Amino acid sequence: MSAGVWKEQVADKRKRQQEAIPPEWRYIDLPSNDQLNVLDVPATCGLLTPLELEITNVSDVSVLLKQLASAQWSSVQVTTAFCKRAVIAHQLTNCLTEIFLARALDRAAELDEYLKQHGTVMGPLHGLPISLKDQFCVKGLETVMGYAAWIGKVAAENAVLVDLLLDCGAVLYVRTNLPQTLMWAETNNNVFGRTVNPYNRNFAAGGSSGGEGSLIAMHGSILGAATDVAGSIRIPAHFCGIYGFKPSAHRIPSYGISDALDGQDSIPTCIGPLSSSLSGLMVFFQAVLSKQPWRRDPRTLNKPWDQDAYMLKGQNEGEQLCFGLLWNEGTITPTPPVNRALEQTKAALEKAGHIVINWEPFKHKEFYVNARAIWTSDGYADYRASVNTGEPLLHSMKPDADPSDVPPHRRPREPLSSFDVWQLNKERRELRKAHLDYWESSITRTGTGRPVDALICPGGPYPAVPHGHARPSFYTWMWNSLDYPVLAIPVTKVDASQDVKPPPHKFLSADDEGVYQLYDPVLFDGLPVGIQVMCPTQHEEMLLAIGKIVDKSLHDIGKQ
C-alpha cells in the first residue's frame, strides 16, 4: 500500500474521532500552546457546570461510588461530567482514541433506572465511568492500537475484562492513547499522534499507558484499566502524579485484548488499574475478583480476594513492618527530586514506627539482558507484521527525529530459535529463584523475625522528561521479569529550590551520563515524583494493605 493510502486512512480516522465529540464541546476557550501547565483549564474554560466540577474534582473512588449508590448523584450526571472533562483533557493533551459518549450516556440511564426499580446497585462499580487503554476490545468499536493497518478492525466481542466491568455496573465511555508497538516509555503513534503531560506539555506523559496517565491527571477519568509488561502502568503514574497497580500475571484476565508481541508468554502482559486514588486501585481489583474471572479466562488464577492477607495476618497486622529501600539499581543514578522522594518516604515510615533498611541491587543487569532478549526474540517480526500497509515504524519519540536514523537499541536482532528461547526461560527461572533466596535472606537484617515485608524503589530515575528523552525502563521492567505485584504511589513534586543539580559524579553508564546532563531543576520544576512499592509474586492483597500504610504515612507528614 502506498504512503498516500495509509495517510488517507489516518486522516479519515482522525476526522471520525473529531466528529464523535459533540460540536458544542469542541471549540471551548482553550489556552494557547504557550501555556504548558493546563491542569486548571477545566475549571476556567466554561464548559463544566459547578456540579460537574464538583463531581470530577472528587479524587477518591470510594466517595464517588457512595454518592452514586445513594442516588445523591445520578449516573447520568456523573457520566456527563466525566465525558465533558475527558473531551477537555483530550483537546489539551491528545489523550483519547475511541470516544463513545452516546453509548455511555444510554448505559448510565439504564443504571439509574435499575437503581430506581430495584433499590440497590447493579454491582460494586454501579454507575462509575471507567476509561480503557486502547487495547481493550469493545464490541462494535475499532481497536487500532496505534497502527494504521488496524484502522477498520472492529471488535466482534468484548474483551473478558470489559464484560466483567459491565457486570460490575461500570459505564465505559472512552479509550486512551498508547505508543506504536507499545514498547515505549512515551506515547506517540502515526494514527492519533503524541499524548502530552498536563503538568508541562513539552514533557512526556509516559508509556505505554500515557493516554490514561494524562486523562486521569486531568480528572477526565477517576479510574482506568491498563496493561503493563515493562512499566506501562507505573511510568505514566510516576510521570503524571497518579496511582497505579501492576498485579502479578493472571490475577486480572487478559483474554480478548489486543497486544503487541501477542503470544510472547515468557514475561506476560499484566492487567491493572490507574486511578486518582489508592482506593480506586483496590475497588477495581476487588470488583473484578468478585466476578470470578477464572471462569471466563482459562489463564486467570482461581484465587479469590484474600481478606486475611489484606489484614496482614502474617505481618503482625501491619505493626512495625520492615521495608527494603533500593536507592539506585546500578545503571542510572536517580535525579535529586527522586532521591528526595525516597528520603521523604523513609522518614515518613520511620516516624510511623516502621523499619527501613538499605537494599542492594541484585543481578539487575542480568534480569535486563534476559528480558530484552526475550522481547526481541522474534527479530521484530511482530512489529513488521503490524505495519504492513506502508506505515513506517517509529524509531524515536523525539519530535524532530530522522525517520531513517535507527538507534542501536531499536535495531532488529536476528530471530532466535525455539531452543534459544527455552534457554532464556531457563535462565529467567534461575534468576527468579536466586532473587527469592536473596529476599528470604533478609530475615537476618530486619529485626522482625521475617524477611522484608516489601521493597521500595524509585518510580524511575527522573520525573517526566522532555519528549523523546526517556531511557530504557530499568527501574520498572525488573519487577515484570520477577512477576512481582507493584504499586506506583505519588510522593512529591520537583522543587527547583530544593532539588538542585549536584556536581558530576562517576557515571555508571552512557544512560547515566545522559540523565545527568538532561536534568535541569528549573525546567523540571513542578513535575510529579513517585515511588514503587512491591511484594513477592501473587501477594496483591498484602501489597495493597502495605501501600495504604505507605500512603497514609506520607500524608501524615504533610505529603505535597
Coordinates of C-alpha atoms in Angstrom, one line a residue:
M1 CA 0.0 0.0 0.0
S2 CA 1.3 3.4 -0.9
A3 CA 2.1 6.1 1.7
G4 CA -0.8 8.2 0.4
V5 CA -3.3 5.4 1.1
W6 CA -2.4 4.8 4.8
K7 CA -2.2 8.5 5.4
E8 CA -5.7 8.9 3.9
Q9 CA -7.0 6.2 6.3
V10 CA -5.4 8.1 9.2
A11 CA -6.9 11.4 8.1
D12 CA -10.3 9.7 7.9
K13 CA -9.9 8.1 11.3
R14 CA -9.0 11.4 12.9
K15 CA -11.9 13.1 11.3
R16 CA -14.3 10.4 12.6
Q17 CA -12.7 10.8 16.1
Q18 CA -13.3 14.6 16.0
E19 CA -16.9 14.0 14.9
A20 CA -17.5 11.8 18.0
I21 CA -17.2 14.9 20.1
P22 CA -20.4 17.0 20.4
P23 CA -19.9 20.2 18.4
E24 CA -20.8 22.4 21.4
W25 CA -17.8 20.8 23.3
R26 CA -15.2 21.2 20.6
Y27 CA -14.3 24.8 20.5
I28 CA -14.2 25.9 24.1
D29 CA -11.9 28.6 25.2
L30 CA -8.6 26.6 25.2
P31 CA -5.3 28.2 26.1
S32 CA -2.5 28.8 23.5
N33 CA 0.2 26.2 23.1
D34 CA 2.5 28.5 25.1
Q35 CA 0.6 27.6 28.3
L36 CA 2.5 24.5 29.4
N37 CA 0.6 23.5 32.6
V38 CA -3.1 23.0 31.7
L39 CA -4.4 21.4 34.9
D40 CA -6.6 24.4 35.8
V41 CA -8.2 24.7 32.4
P42 CA -11.3 22.5 33.1
A43 CA -12.2 24.9 35.9
T44 CA -11.8 28.0 33.8
C45 CA -12.9 27.0 30.2
G46 CA -16.6 27.5 30.9
L47 CA -17.8 24.1 29.7
L48 CA -18.4 22.4 33.1
T49 CA -21.2 23.5 35.4
P50 CA -20.4 23.9 39.1
L51 CA -21.9 20.5 39.9
E52 CA -19.9 18.9 37.1
L53 CA -16.7 20.4 38.5
E54 CA -17.6 19.2 42.0
I55 CA -18.2 15.7 40.6
T56 CA -15.0 15.4 38.6
N57 CA -12.9 17.1 41.3
V58 CA -13.6 14.1 43.6
S59 CA -10.4 12.0 43.7
D60 CA -11.5 9.2 46.0
V61 CA -13.3 6.5 44.0
S62 CA -15.0 5.1 47.1
V63 CA -16.5 8.5 47.8
L64 CA -17.9 8.8 44.3
L65 CA -19.3 5.2 44.5
K66 CA -21.2 6.1 47.7
Q67 CA -22.7 9.2 46.0
L68 CA -23.9 7.0 43.1
A69 CA -25.2 4.2 45.3
S70 CA -27.2 6.7 47.5
A71 CA -28.5 8.5 44.3
Q72 CA -27.1 11.7 45.6
W73 CA -25.7 12.0 42.1
S74 CA -27.2 10.0 39.2
S75 CA -25.0 8.0 36.9
V76 CA -26.2 10.3 34.0
Q77 CA -24.9 13.3 35.9
V78 CA -21.6 11.7 36.7
T79 CA -21.1 10.3 33.3
T80 CA -22.0 13.6 31.6
A81 CA -19.5 15.3 33.8
F82 CA -16.6 12.9 33.0
C83 CA -17.5 12.8 29.3
K84 CA -17.2 16.6 29.2
R85 CA -14.0 16.7 31.2
A86 CA -12.5 13.9 29.1
V87 CA -13.1 15.9 26.0
I88 CA -11.5 18.9 27.6
A89 CA -8.5 16.8 28.6
H90 CA -8.2 15.4 25.1
Q91 CA -8.2 18.8 23.4
L92 CA -5.3 19.8 25.7
T93 CA -3.2 16.7 25.8
N94 CA -4.4 14.4 22.9
C95 CA -5.1 11.5 25.3
L96 CA -8.1 9.7 23.7
T97 CA -8.6 7.3 20.8
E98 CA -12.1 6.0 20.7
I99 CA -14.9 8.3 22.0
F100 CA -18.3 6.7 22.5
L101 CA -20.2 9.2 24.7
A102 CA -23.8 8.5 23.4
R103 CA -23.4 4.8 24.2
A104 CA -22.1 5.7 27.7
L105 CA -25.0 8.0 28.4
D106 CA -27.5 5.4 27.4
R107 CA -25.8 2.9 29.7
A108 CA -25.9 5.4 32.6
A109 CA -29.6 6.0 32.1
E110 CA -30.2 2.2 32.3
L111 CA -28.2 2.0 35.5
D112 CA -30.2 4.9 37.0
E113 CA -33.4 3.1 36.1
Y114 CA -32.1 -0.1 37.6
L115 CA -31.3 1.6 40.9
K116 CA -34.8 3.3 40.9
Q117 CA -36.6 0.0 40.3
H118 CA -34.6 -2.4 42.5
G119 CA -33.5 0.0 45.2
T120 CA -30.0 -1.4 45.1
V121 CA -26.9 -1.1 42.8
M122 CA -26.2 -3.4 39.9
G123 CA -22.7 -4.2 41.2
P124 CA -19.7 -2.8 43.0
L125 CA -18.9 -0.3 40.3
H126 CA -22.5 0.9 39.8
G127 CA -22.7 4.0 37.6
L128 CA -19.0 4.7 37.7
P129 CA -17.4 5.9 34.4
I130 CA -14.2 3.9 33.7
S131 CA -11.7 4.6 30.9
L132 CA -9.9 1.9 28.9
K133 CA -6.5 1.8 27.3
D134 CA -6.8 1.2 23.6
Q135 CA -6.0 -2.5 23.9
F136 CA -9.3 -3.4 25.5
C137 CA -11.7 -4.6 22.7
V138 CA -15.2 -3.3 22.9
K139 CA -17.8 -4.9 20.7
G140 CA -18.6 -2.7 17.7
L141 CA -15.7 -0.4 18.1
E142 CA -12.4 -0.3 16.2
T143 CA -9.3 -1.4 18.1
V144 CA -6.5 0.4 16.3
M145 CA -3.8 0.2 19.0
G146 CA -1.7 2.9 17.2
Y147 CA -1.3 1.0 13.9
A148 CA -2.6 2.4 10.7
A149 CA -3.1 -1.1 9.3
W150 CA -5.6 -1.8 12.1
I151 CA -7.9 1.1 11.2
G152 CA -11.3 -0.5 10.5
K153 CA -10.6 -3.5 12.7
V154 CA -13.9 -3.7 14.5
A155 CA -14.2 -6.0 17.6
A156 CA -16.8 -8.7 17.3
E157 CA -16.7 -9.3 21.0
N158 CA -15.8 -7.6 24.2
A159 CA -12.5 -8.4 26.0
V160 CA -13.3 -10.5 29.1
L161 CA -12.3 -7.6 31.4
V162 CA -14.8 -5.4 29.6
D163 CA -17.6 -7.8 30.2
L164 CA -16.6 -8.1 33.9
L165 CA -16.6 -4.3 34.3
L166 CA -20.0 -4.1 32.7
D167 CA -21.3 -6.9 35.0
C168 CA -20.0 -4.8 37.9
G169 CA -22.2 -1.9 36.8
A170 CA -19.5 0.3 35.2
V171 CA -20.0 2.8 32.4
L172 CA -17.4 2.7 29.6
Y173 CA -17.0 6.0 27.7
V174 CA -13.6 6.5 26.2
R175 CA -10.4 4.6 25.2
T176 CA -7.0 6.1 25.6
N177 CA -3.8 6.6 23.5
L178 CA -0.7 4.4 23.5
P179 CA 2.6 4.3 21.5
Q180 CA 3.1 2.3 18.3
T181 CA 4.3 -1.2 19.3
L182 CA 3.5 -0.4 23.0
M183 CA 7.2 -0.9 23.9
W184 CA 8.0 2.7 24.7
A185 CA 8.1 4.8 27.8
E186 CA 6.3 7.6 25.9
T187 CA 3.1 7.8 23.9
N188 CA 3.1 8.6 20.2
N189 CA 1.9 6.8 17.1
N190 CA 1.2 7.6 13.4
V191 CA -2.6 7.4 13.8
F192 CA -3.5 9.5 16.8
G193 CA -0.3 11.4 17.4
R194 CA 1.5 12.3 20.6
T195 CA 0.0 12.5 24.1
V196 CA 1.5 15.2 26.3
N197 CA 1.8 15.7 30.0
P198 CA -0.7 18.2 31.5
Y199 CA 1.8 19.4 34.1
N200 CA 4.0 20.5 31.2
R201 CA 3.0 19.9 27.6
N202 CA 6.6 19.9 26.5
F203 CA 7.1 16.7 28.6
A204 CA 6.1 13.1 28.1
A205 CA 3.1 11.5 29.8
G206 CA 4.8 8.2 29.9
G207 CA 4.1 4.9 28.2
S208 CA 2.7 2.8 27.1
S209 CA -0.5 3.9 29.1
G210 CA 0.3 7.5 28.6
G211 CA -3.3 8.4 27.5
E212 CA -4.6 7.0 30.8
G213 CA -2.0 8.9 32.7
S214 CA -2.8 12.3 31.2
L215 CA -6.6 11.7 31.3
I216 CA -6.6 10.8 34.9
A217 CA -4.2 13.6 35.9
M218 CA -6.7 16.0 34.2
H219 CA -9.6 14.4 36.2
G220 CA -11.2 13.3 32.9
S221 CA -11.3 9.9 34.4
I222 CA -11.2 8.7 38.0
L223 CA -10.3 5.1 37.2
G224 CA -8.9 3.4 34.1
A225 CA -7.9 -0.1 33.0
A226 CA -4.5 -0.5 31.5
T227 CA -1.7 -3.1 30.8
D228 CA 1.9 -3.4 31.9
V229 CA 4.7 -5.7 30.5
A230 CA 7.7 -3.5 31.3
G231 CA 6.4 -0.5 33.3
S232 CA 3.4 0.7 31.2
I233 CA 1.2 1.4 34.2
R234 CA 3.8 2.6 36.6
I235 CA 5.7 5.0 34.3
P236 CA 2.6 7.1 33.4
A237 CA 1.6 7.1 37.1
H238 CA 5.0 8.4 38.0
F239 CA 5.1 11.0 35.3
C240 CA 1.6 12.2 35.8
G241 CA 1.3 12.1 39.6
I242 CA -1.4 9.4 40.0
Y243 CA -1.7 5.9 41.4
G244 CA -1.0 2.7 39.5
F245 CA -1.2 -1.0 40.2
K246 CA 0.5 -3.8 38.3
P247 CA -0.7 -7.1 39.8
S248 CA 1.1 -10.4 39.1
A249 CA 0.4 -12.1 35.8
H250 CA -3.0 -13.8 35.5
R251 CA -4.8 -12.3 38.5
I252 CA -6.8 -10.0 36.2
P253 CA -8.0 -11.5 32.9
S254 CA -6.3 -10.5 29.7
Y255 CA -8.2 -12.7 27.3
G256 CA -9.6 -10.8 24.3
I257 CA -7.3 -7.8 24.5
S258 CA -5.2 -6.6 21.5
D259 CA -1.5 -6.7 22.3
A260 CA 2.0 -6.3 20.9
L261 CA 4.2 -9.3 20.9
D262 CA 1.0 -11.3 21.3
G263 CA 1.8 -14.9 22.1
Q264 CA 5.0 -14.0 24.0
D265 CA 4.2 -15.5 27.3
S266 CA 7.6 -15.8 29.0
I267 CA 7.0 -12.4 30.6
P268 CA 3.3 -12.0 30.3
T269 CA 1.3 -8.7 30.0
C270 CA -0.3 -7.8 33.3
I271 CA -3.7 -6.1 33.6
G272 CA -4.2 -3.4 36.2
P273 CA -5.8 0.0 37.1
L274 CA -4.7 3.6 37.2
S275 CA -6.5 6.0 39.4
S276 CA -6.5 9.3 41.2
S277 CA -6.8 7.5 44.5
L278 CA -5.4 4.4 46.1
S279 CA -8.9 3.4 46.9
G280 CA -9.6 3.2 43.2
L281 CA -7.0 0.5 42.7
M282 CA -8.5 -1.6 45.5
V283 CA -12.1 -1.1 44.3
F284 CA -11.1 -2.2 40.8
F285 CA -9.2 -5.3 42.0
Q286 CA -11.9 -6.4 44.4
A287 CA -14.7 -5.8 41.9
V288 CA -13.1 -7.9 39.2
L289 CA -12.2 -10.8 41.5
S290 CA -15.8 -10.7 42.9
K291 CA -17.0 -11.8 39.4
Q292 CA -14.8 -15.0 39.4
P293 CA -12.7 -14.1 36.3
W294 CA -11.2 -17.5 36.2
R295 CA -14.5 -18.8 34.9
R296 CA -14.1 -16.5 31.8
D297 CA -10.4 -16.7 31.1
P298 CA -8.6 -20.0 31.3
R299 CA -5.3 -18.4 32.2
T300 CA -6.7 -16.4 35.1
L301 CA -5.8 -17.9 38.5
N302 CA -8.7 -19.2 40.7
K303 CA -7.6 -17.0 43.5
P304 CA -10.5 -15.0 45.2
W305 CA -9.8 -12.0 47.3
D306 CA -7.8 -12.9 50.4
Q307 CA -9.0 -10.8 53.3
D308 CA -6.6 -12.3 55.8
A309 CA -3.7 -11.3 53.6
Y310 CA -5.1 -7.8 53.3
M311 CA -5.4 -7.6 57.1
L312 CA -1.6 -8.5 57.2
K313 CA -2.2 -11.5 59.4
G314 CA 1.3 -12.8 58.5
Q315 CA 2.9 -9.4 59.1
N316 CA 1.8 -8.8 62.7
E317 CA -1.3 -7.0 61.3
G318 CA 0.9 -4.2 60.0
E319 CA 2.6 -3.3 63.3
Q320 CA 6.3 -2.4 62.7
L321 CA 6.8 -3.5 59.1
C322 CA 10.2 -3.7 57.6
F323 CA 10.9 -2.2 54.2
G324 CA 13.9 -2.6 51.9
L325 CA 14.8 0.6 50.2
L326 CA 16.6 0.4 46.8
W327 CA 18.2 3.8 46.3
N328 CA 20.0 3.0 43.0
E329 CA 19.7 0.0 40.7
G330 CA 23.3 0.4 39.5
T331 CA 22.7 1.7 35.9
I332 CA 21.2 5.2 36.2
T333 CA 21.6 7.4 39.2
P334 CA 18.3 8.9 40.3
T335 CA 18.0 12.7 40.0
P336 CA 17.7 14.9 43.1
P337 CA 13.9 15.0 43.3
V338 CA 13.7 11.3 43.0
N339 CA 16.2 10.9 45.9
R340 CA 14.2 13.4 47.9
A341 CA 11.0 11.4 47.4
L342 CA 12.8 8.3 48.7
E343 CA 14.1 10.2 51.7
Q344 CA 10.7 11.6 52.4
T345 CA 9.2 8.1 52.2
K346 CA 11.8 6.7 54.6
A347 CA 11.3 9.5 57.1
A348 CA 7.5 9.0 57.0
L349 CA 7.7 5.3 57.6
E350 CA 10.2 5.6 60.4
K351 CA 8.1 8.2 62.0
A352 CA 5.1 5.8 61.8
G353 CA 7.2 3.2 63.7
H354 CA 8.3 1.0 60.8
I355 CA 11.8 -0.1 59.9
V356 CA 13.6 0.8 56.7
I357 CA 16.9 -0.9 55.7
N358 CA 19.0 -0.4 52.6
W359 CA 18.5 -2.8 49.8
E360 CA 21.4 -3.5 47.4
P361 CA 20.6 -4.3 43.8
F362 CA 20.7 -8.0 43.0
K363 CA 21.5 -9.3 39.5
H364 CA 19.6 -6.4 37.9
K365 CA 21.7 -6.2 34.8
E366 CA 21.2 -10.0 34.3
F367 CA 17.5 -9.5 34.5
Y368 CA 17.6 -6.7 32.0
V369 CA 19.7 -8.6 29.5
N370 CA 17.4 -11.7 29.8
A371 CA 14.2 -9.7 29.4
R372 CA 15.4 -7.7 26.4
A373 CA 16.5 -10.9 24.7
I374 CA 13.0 -12.5 25.3
W375 CA 11.1 -9.4 24.0
T376 CA 13.2 -9.2 20.8
S377 CA 13.5 -13.0 20.2
D378 CA 11.2 -12.7 17.1
G379 CA 13.6 -10.3 15.4
Y380 CA 10.9 -7.7 15.2
A381 CA 8.6 -9.9 13.1
D382 CA 5.6 -8.8 15.2
Y383 CA 6.3 -5.1 14.6
R384 CA 6.8 -5.6 10.8
A385 CA 3.6 -7.6 10.5
S386 CA 1.7 -4.8 12.2
V387 CA 2.9 -2.1 9.7
N388 CA 2.1 -4.0 6.5
T389 CA 0.4 -1.0 4.8
G390 CA 3.4 1.2 4.3
E391 CA 3.3 2.9 7.6
P392 CA 6.8 3.4 8.9
L393 CA 8.0 2.1 12.3
L394 CA 8.8 4.8 14.8
H395 CA 12.4 4.5 15.9
S396 CA 12.4 7.5 18.2
M397 CA 10.0 9.6 20.2
K398 CA 11.8 12.8 19.6
P399 CA 9.6 15.3 17.7
D400 CA 12.4 16.2 15.2
A401 CA 13.7 12.6 14.8
D402 CA 15.1 11.5 11.5
P403 CA 12.9 8.5 10.5
S404 CA 15.9 6.8 8.8
D405 CA 18.1 7.0 12.0
V406 CA 17.6 3.8 13.9
P407 CA 19.3 3.9 17.4
P408 CA 21.2 0.7 18.4
H409 CA 18.5 -0.4 21.0
R410 CA 15.8 -0.3 18.3
R411 CA 17.7 -2.2 15.6
P412 CA 16.2 -5.6 14.8
R413 CA 18.1 -8.6 16.1
E414 CA 18.3 -12.0 14.5
P415 CA 15.3 -14.1 15.5
L416 CA 16.1 -16.8 18.0
S417 CA 15.2 -20.5 17.6
S418 CA 12.6 -22.1 19.9
F419 CA 15.5 -23.8 21.6
D420 CA 17.2 -20.5 22.2
V421 CA 14.1 -19.1 23.8
W422 CA 13.9 -22.1 26.1
Q423 CA 17.3 -21.3 27.3
L424 CA 16.3 -17.8 28.1
N425 CA 13.3 -19.1 30.0
K426 CA 15.5 -21.4 32.0
E427 CA 17.9 -18.5 32.7
R428 CA 15.0 -16.4 33.9
R429 CA 13.8 -19.2 36.1
E430 CA 17.1 -19.4 37.8
L431 CA 17.3 -15.7 38.2
R432 CA 13.9 -15.6 39.9
K433 CA 14.9 -18.4 42.3
A434 CA 18.2 -16.5 43.2
H435 CA 16.2 -13.3 43.9
L436 CA 13.7 -15.2 46.1
D437 CA 16.6 -16.6 48.1
Y438 CA 18.1 -13.1 48.3
W439 CA 14.8 -11.7 49.6
E440 CA 14.4 -14.5 52.2
S441 CA 18.0 -14.0 53.4
S442 CA 17.0 -10.5 54.6
I443 CA 15.4 -12.1 57.6
T444 CA 18.8 -11.8 59.3
R445 CA 18.7 -8.0 59.0
T446 CA 15.1 -7.0 59.6
G447 CA 14.7 -7.5 63.4
T448 CA 11.1 -8.7 62.9
G449 CA 11.7 -12.4 62.5
R450 CA 10.5 -12.1 58.9
P451 CA 12.2 -11.1 55.7
V452 CA 11.5 -7.6 54.4
D453 CA 7.7 -7.2 54.0
A454 CA 8.1 -5.0 50.9
L455 CA 10.6 -3.2 48.7
I456 CA 10.5 0.5 47.8
C457 CA 12.4 1.9 44.8
P458 CA 12.2 5.0 42.6
G459 CA 9.3 5.3 40.1
G460 CA 12.1 6.0 37.7
P461 CA 15.4 7.7 37.7
Y462 CA 13.8 11.0 36.7
P463 CA 10.4 12.6 36.8
A464 CA 8.7 13.1 33.4
V465 CA 11.2 14.1 30.7
P466 CA 11.0 16.2 27.6
H467 CA 9.6 14.4 24.5
G468 CA 11.9 11.7 23.2
H469 CA 14.3 11.6 26.2
A470 CA 13.0 8.6 28.2
R471 CA 15.7 6.0 28.7
P472 CA 15.1 2.2 28.9
S473 CA 12.9 1.4 31.9
F474 CA 15.4 -0.2 34.1
Y475 CA 13.6 0.7 37.3
T476 CA 10.3 -1.0 36.2
W477 CA 10.9 -4.0 34.0
M478 CA 12.9 -5.9 36.6
W479 CA 9.7 -6.4 38.5
N480 CA 7.9 -7.7 35.5
S481 CA 10.6 -10.3 35.0
L482 CA 10.2 -11.3 38.6
D483 CA 6.4 -11.2 38.3
Y484 CA 6.1 -9.1 41.5
P485 CA 3.0 -7.0 42.1
V486 CA 3.9 -3.3 42.2
L487 CA 2.2 -0.1 43.3
A488 CA 3.0 3.3 42.0
I489 CA 2.4 6.0 44.6
P490 CA 2.9 9.8 44.1
V491 CA 5.0 11.4 46.7
T492 CA 6.0 15.0 45.9
K493 CA 6.8 17.4 43.0
V494 CA 10.1 18.8 41.8
D495 CA 11.1 21.9 43.7
A496 CA 13.9 23.9 42.0
S497 CA 14.9 25.5 45.2
Q498 CA 15.5 22.1 46.9
D499 CA 16.3 19.7 44.0
V500 CA 19.5 21.5 42.9
K501 CA 21.7 19.8 40.4
P502 CA 24.8 18.2 42.1
P503 CA 28.3 18.2 40.7
P504 CA 29.1 15.5 38.1
H505 CA 29.6 12.0 39.6
K506 CA 31.4 9.0 38.3
F507 CA 28.9 7.9 35.7
L508 CA 27.6 4.3 35.8
S509 CA 26.7 4.1 32.1
A510 CA 26.1 6.3 29.0
D511 CA 22.4 6.5 30.0
D512 CA 23.5 7.7 33.5
E513 CA 25.5 10.5 32.0
G514 CA 22.7 11.4 29.6
V515 CA 20.2 11.6 32.5
Y516 CA 22.6 13.8 34.5
Q517 CA 23.0 16.2 31.5
L518 CA 19.3 16.2 30.9
Y519 CA 18.2 17.2 34.4
D520 CA 17.5 20.9 34.9
P521 CA 15.8 21.8 38.2
V522 CA 14.2 25.0 36.7
L523 CA 12.9 23.2 33.6
F524 CA 11.6 20.2 35.6
D525 CA 10.1 22.4 38.4
G526 CA 6.6 21.3 39.4
L527 CA 6.6 17.8 37.8
P528 CA 5.3 14.9 39.9
V529 CA 7.6 12.4 41.5
G530 CA 6.6 9.0 42.9
I531 CA 7.8 5.6 44.2
Q532 CA 7.2 2.0 43.5
V533 CA 6.3 -0.5 46.3
M534 CA 6.4 -4.2 45.7
C535 CA 5.9 -7.6 47.3
P536 CA 6.7 -11.2 46.0
T537 CA 4.6 -12.7 43.3
Q538 CA 0.8 -13.3 43.9
H539 CA 0.8 -11.2 47.1
E540 CA -1.6 -8.5 45.8
E541 CA -3.8 -8.2 48.8
M542 CA -0.8 -7.8 51.1
L543 CA 0.7 -5.2 48.8
L544 CA -2.5 -3.1 48.7
A545 CA -2.6 -3.1 52.5
I546 CA 1.1 -2.1 52.8
G547 CA 0.6 0.5 50.1
K548 CA -2.2 2.0 52.2
I549 CA 0.2 2.2 55.2
V550 CA 2.9 3.9 53.0
D551 CA 0.4 6.4 51.5
K552 CA -1.0 7.3 54.9
S553 CA 2.4 7.7 56.4
L554 CA 3.3 10.2 53.7
H555 CA 0.0 12.1 54.2
D556 CA 0.6 12.2 57.9
I557 CA 3.9 14.1 57.5
G558 CA 2.4 16.5 55.0
K559 CA 2.6 14.9 51.6
Q560 CA 2.9 17.6 48.9

